[in-house]
Amino acid sequence: MGTAILIIFGLLMLVVFLYSLSLLHLLINFQKSRNQKVTSQNWDFSDPSQIPFVTVQLPLYNDKPVVERLLRNISKLDYPLDKLEVQVLDDSTDDSAALTAEIISELRSEGFPIEHITRTHRKGFKAGALKAGMASAKGEFIAIFDSDFLPQPDWLKKTVPYFKDDSLGVVQTRWGHLNEDYSLLTRLQAFLLDYHFILEQTGRNFGKHFINFNGTAGIWRKSCILDAGNWEGDTLTEDLDLSYRAQLKGWNFKYLKEVVTPAELPITIEAARSQQFRWNKGAAENFQKNYRKVLKDKNATFGTRVHSFFHLLNSSFFFVVLLMGIISIPVLFLLDNPSYSEILTGMTVFILSPVIFFVTYYAAYRELHKDQQLSIFRFTGLFFTFFSIAMGLSLHNSIAILEGHFGKKSEFIRTPKFNLGNKSGAALKQPVKITFQLILEILLMLLFAFGIFSSFRIGNYSLLPFHLMMFFGFSYVVLASLNVELFRGIKSDLTGFQNL
């Protein structure tokens, strides 16, 4: 039995190690990309004959706190009005639709080309709304912004010129953050998203591997959307789905790290859970829907097949980490048994995995903060805090992943917006719900507390860092779910590392 437990634990560590190697390869691509000059074709915006017609789509659903900010920001886009149309795709079921209509009427009276498109149903959710807008869209290119995104006035002029390349289907820009300093939760979400947009998107795009349109802050060639089969609502991440279908059709994607489009990060644990659930389940659904097509694609290189595998399955590593955590408790009691010394010796190579994670995350962090005073202490604090809380969300995300892989359908739950900026003030408290999942998370918190206690009791500290991170992560998730503000002060403590 002991041998079987160690072999399973070793196989799980091997999976994580292989994933870390894929990230190491993306780091190599990222470093190479730094020597590549980003250029676009000259586009004479003073010549009306050269200016293409652009449709901007703004999908909304009960976004009252941010709708006015969104619409007034979009009205400032610096683009010829006779070559622009804005579609507000409003599926709202609350009183926000009336406010939206009022602002649109005001903007139209000022000569801004904007229209209010509503539906009496939510069929297909966001994908359905985008597809409905496509039916009447006049633009050769379709820019999409979620309700909390605020593009700069010159956003279109910075992205449209790349479409001089007829093979280009999408230009995706980097997400910025309007409220990164609101709390520890928002700071850690920014830490994750910055890693994705700095290292992963850049590394995949430079290596000519499949990347994804991120659902917003990007612009499509309309003919690319239609050629790929248009928007489909059969997964919770319609953006990832259409991205893969388009690239399988031979369309190229362009990622612009230098163009930043700021947006709002979820500020409550419930909102963050909802967003994570949708992203992780959608990725699993897309693996089931699209990865076999990648394997069969004769034009896909071996590297693209490998990176697509880890790209579509990266959320599934939450399940791997959860299994590792549970199995690590009996493993702890096997570590000092000489009968398993050979197996344990062979597993030591996998210690490189956390080192690779640390190095790749630091590279992205350093790139983003290269014009600021860097602190390895501040980064280390963010790194271990982020991974601990990510581990604490492993049960929640594993449920989403398993539902995605086994085909259980669920409703598209939008992420609530609050428009509070960095004004942390009083926490926004939600009613506490004692669910079966929360009970399991409490039990897992206690399990890893037992692991910590056992390490000291038997005098073996090999797994102590892992158990401490798992315990801290589940403690944070449990206490945040119970509206306990124990960790609110950590934000200032982490910020204080900056001057060390």
mmCIF file of C-alpha atoms in Angstrom, residues 3-17 320 324 327 331 343-344 346-350:
data_model
loop_
_atom_site.group_PDB
_atom_site.id
_atom_site.type_symbol
_atom_site.label_atom_id
_atom_site.label_comp_id
_atom_site.label_asym_id
_atom_site.label_seq_id
_atom_site.Cartn_x
_atom_site.Cartn_y
_atom_site.Cartn_z
ATOM 1 C CA THR A 3 4.511 1.798 -2.462
ATOM 2 C CA ALA A 4 1.267 2.489 -4.342
ATOM 3 C CA ILE A 5 0.728 5.741 -2.422
ATOM 4 C CA LEU A 6 4.251 6.950 -3.192
ATOM 5 C CA ILE A 7 3.967 6.011 -6.870
ATOM 6 C CA ILE A 8 0.693 7.936 -7.214
ATOM 7 C CA PHE A 9 2.229 10.913 -5.413
ATOM 8 C CA GLY A 10 5.283 10.699 -7.670
ATOM 9 C CA LEU A 11 3.140 10.602 -10.825
ATOM 10 C CA LEU A 12 1.266 13.697 -9.683
ATOM 11 C CA MET A 13 4.585 15.448 -9.059
ATOM 12 C CA LEU A 14 5.708 14.379 -12.542
ATOM 13 C CA VAL A 15 2.639 16.009 -14.091
ATOM 14 C CA VAL A 16 3.392 19.270 -12.281
ATOM 15 C CA PHE A 17 7.048 19.011 -13.338
ATOM 16 C CA VAL A 320 -3.695 17.640 -9.402
ATOM 17 C CA MET A 324 -1.301 15.869 -4.040
ATOM 18 C CA ILE A 327 -2.145 12.140 -0.533
ATOM 19 C CA VAL A 331 3.169 10.216 2.390
ATOM 20 C CA ILE A 343 11.362 5.745 -4.708
ATOM 21 C CA LEU A 344 11.870 8.864 -2.607
ATOM 22 C CA GLY A 346 13.896 9.323 -7.588
ATOM 23 C CA MET A 347 11.289 11.917 -6.683
ATOM 24 C CA THR A 348 13.821 14.550 -5.582
ATOM 25 C CA VAL A 349 14.212 15.859 -9.150
ATOM 26 C CA PHE A 350 10.668 17.199 -8.955
#
